[in-house]
mmCIF file of N, CA and C in Angstrom:
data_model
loop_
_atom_site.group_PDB
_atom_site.id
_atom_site.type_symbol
_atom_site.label_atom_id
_atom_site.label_comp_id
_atom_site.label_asym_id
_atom_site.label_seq_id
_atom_site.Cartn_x
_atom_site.Cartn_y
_atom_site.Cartn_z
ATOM 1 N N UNK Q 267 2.645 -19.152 20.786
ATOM 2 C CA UNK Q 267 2.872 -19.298 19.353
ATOM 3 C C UNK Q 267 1.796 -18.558 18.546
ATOM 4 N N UNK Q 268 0.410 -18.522 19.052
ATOM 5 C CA UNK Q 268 -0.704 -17.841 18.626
ATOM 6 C C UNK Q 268 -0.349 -16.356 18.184
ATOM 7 N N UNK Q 269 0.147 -15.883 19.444
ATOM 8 C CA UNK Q 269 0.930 -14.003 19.002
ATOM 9 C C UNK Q 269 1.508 -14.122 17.810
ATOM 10 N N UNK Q 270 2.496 -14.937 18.157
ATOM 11 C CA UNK Q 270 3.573 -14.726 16.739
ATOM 12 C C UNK Q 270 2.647 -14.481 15.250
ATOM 13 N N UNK Q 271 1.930 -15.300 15.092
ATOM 14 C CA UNK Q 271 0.869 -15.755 13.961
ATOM 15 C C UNK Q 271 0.708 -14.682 13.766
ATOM 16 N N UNK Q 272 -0.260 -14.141 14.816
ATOM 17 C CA UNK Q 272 -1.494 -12.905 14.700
ATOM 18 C C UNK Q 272 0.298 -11.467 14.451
ATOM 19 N N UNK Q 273 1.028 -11.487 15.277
ATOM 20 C CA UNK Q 273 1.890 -10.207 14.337
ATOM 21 C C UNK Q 273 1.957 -10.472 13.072
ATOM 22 N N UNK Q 274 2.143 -12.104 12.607
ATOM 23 C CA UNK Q 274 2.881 -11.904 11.108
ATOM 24 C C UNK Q 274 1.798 -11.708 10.697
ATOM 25 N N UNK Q 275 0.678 -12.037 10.919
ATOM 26 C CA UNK Q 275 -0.322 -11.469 10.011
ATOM 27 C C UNK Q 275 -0.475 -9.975 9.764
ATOM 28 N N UNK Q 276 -0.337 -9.411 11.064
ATOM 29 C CA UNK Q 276 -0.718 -7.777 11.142
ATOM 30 C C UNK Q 276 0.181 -7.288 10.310
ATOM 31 N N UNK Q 277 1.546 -7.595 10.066
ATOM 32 C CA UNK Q 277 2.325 -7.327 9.202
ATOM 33 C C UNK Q 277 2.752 -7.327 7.592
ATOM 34 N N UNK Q 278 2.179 -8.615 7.400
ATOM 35 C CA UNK Q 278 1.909 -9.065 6.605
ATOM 36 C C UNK Q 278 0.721 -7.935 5.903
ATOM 37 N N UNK Q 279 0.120 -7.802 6.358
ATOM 38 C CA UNK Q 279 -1.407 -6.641 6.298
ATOM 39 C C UNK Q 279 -1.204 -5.258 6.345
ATOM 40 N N UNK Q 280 0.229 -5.045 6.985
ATOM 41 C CA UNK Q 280 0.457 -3.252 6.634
ATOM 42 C C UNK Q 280 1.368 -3.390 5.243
ATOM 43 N N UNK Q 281 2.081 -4.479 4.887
ATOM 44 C CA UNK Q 281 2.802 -4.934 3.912
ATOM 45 C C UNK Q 281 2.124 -4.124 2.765
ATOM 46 N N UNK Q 282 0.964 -5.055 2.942
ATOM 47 C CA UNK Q 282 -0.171 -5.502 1.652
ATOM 48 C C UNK Q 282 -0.821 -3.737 1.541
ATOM 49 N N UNK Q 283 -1.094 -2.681 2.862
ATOM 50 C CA UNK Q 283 -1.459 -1.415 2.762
ATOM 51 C C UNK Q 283 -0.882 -0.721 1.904
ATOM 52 N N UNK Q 284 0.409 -0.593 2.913
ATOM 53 C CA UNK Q 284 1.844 0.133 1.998
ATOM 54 C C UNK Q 284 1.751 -0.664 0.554
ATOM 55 N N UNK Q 285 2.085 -1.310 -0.323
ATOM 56 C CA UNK Q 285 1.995 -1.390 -1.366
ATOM 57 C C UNK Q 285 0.626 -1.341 -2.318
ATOM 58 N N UNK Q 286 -0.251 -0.939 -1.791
ATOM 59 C CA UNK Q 286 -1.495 -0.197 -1.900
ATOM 60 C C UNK Q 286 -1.485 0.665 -2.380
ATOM 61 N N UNK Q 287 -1.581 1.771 -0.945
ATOM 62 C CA UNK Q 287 -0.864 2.968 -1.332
ATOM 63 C C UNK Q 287 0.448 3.680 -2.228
ATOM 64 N N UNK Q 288 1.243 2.703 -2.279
ATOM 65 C CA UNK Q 288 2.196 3.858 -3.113
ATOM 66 C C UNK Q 288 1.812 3.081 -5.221
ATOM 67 N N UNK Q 289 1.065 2.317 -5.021
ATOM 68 C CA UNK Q 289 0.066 2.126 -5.997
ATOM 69 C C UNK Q 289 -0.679 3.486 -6.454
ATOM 70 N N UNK Q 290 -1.781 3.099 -5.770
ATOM 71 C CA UNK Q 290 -2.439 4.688 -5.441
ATOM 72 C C UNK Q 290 -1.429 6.037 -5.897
ATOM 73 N N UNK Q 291 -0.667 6.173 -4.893
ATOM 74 C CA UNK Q 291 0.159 7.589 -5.655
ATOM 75 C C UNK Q 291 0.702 7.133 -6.746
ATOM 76 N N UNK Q 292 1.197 6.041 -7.566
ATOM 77 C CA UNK Q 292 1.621 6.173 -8.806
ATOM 78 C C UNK Q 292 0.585 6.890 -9.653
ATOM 79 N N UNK Q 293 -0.565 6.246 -9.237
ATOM 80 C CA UNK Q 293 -1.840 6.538 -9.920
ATOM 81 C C UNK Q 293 -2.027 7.885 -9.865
ATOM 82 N N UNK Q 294 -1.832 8.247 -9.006
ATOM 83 C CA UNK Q 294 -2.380 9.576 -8.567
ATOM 84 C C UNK Q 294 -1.721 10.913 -9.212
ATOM 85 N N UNK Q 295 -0.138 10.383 -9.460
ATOM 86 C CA UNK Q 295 0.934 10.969 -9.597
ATOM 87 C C UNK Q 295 0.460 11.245 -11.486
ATOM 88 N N UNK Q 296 0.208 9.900 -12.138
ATOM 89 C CA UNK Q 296 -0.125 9.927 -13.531
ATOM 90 C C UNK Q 296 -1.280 10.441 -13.846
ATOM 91 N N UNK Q 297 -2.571 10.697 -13.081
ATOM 92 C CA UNK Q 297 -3.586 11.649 -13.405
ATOM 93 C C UNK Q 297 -3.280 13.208 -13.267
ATOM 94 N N UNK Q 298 -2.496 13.537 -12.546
ATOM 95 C CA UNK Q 298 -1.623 14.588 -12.277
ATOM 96 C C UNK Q 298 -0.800 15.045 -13.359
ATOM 97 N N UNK Q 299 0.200 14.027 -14.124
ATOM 98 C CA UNK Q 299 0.571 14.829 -15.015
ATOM 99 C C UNK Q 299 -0.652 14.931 -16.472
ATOM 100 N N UNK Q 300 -1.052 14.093 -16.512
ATOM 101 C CA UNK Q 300 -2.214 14.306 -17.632
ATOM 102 C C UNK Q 300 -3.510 15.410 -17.440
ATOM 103 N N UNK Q 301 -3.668 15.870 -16.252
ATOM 104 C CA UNK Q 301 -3.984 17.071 -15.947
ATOM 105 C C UNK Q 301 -3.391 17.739 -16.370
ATOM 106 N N UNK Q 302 -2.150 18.497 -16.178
ATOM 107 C CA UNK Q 302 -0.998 19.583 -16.490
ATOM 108 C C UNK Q 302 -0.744 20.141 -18.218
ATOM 109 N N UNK Q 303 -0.957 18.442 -18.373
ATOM 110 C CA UNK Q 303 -1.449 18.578 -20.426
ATOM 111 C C UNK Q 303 -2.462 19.053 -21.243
#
């Protein structure tokens, strides 16, 4: 039962990355166009 835990966590934790990151590129994406201006 311990495994199970420890995947949902690991998962839970690339979850939490990935919506990080495409954070990040929004961000990234909007300094980008305000550069271009």
């Amino acid at each position: 039962m311990q495994l199970t835990q420890f995947q949902d966590k690991i998962l839970w934790n690339l979850k939490e990355e990935n919506q990080r990151k495409k954070r990040e590129m929004k961000i990234k994406k909007k300094e980008s166009k305000i550069d271009l201006h």
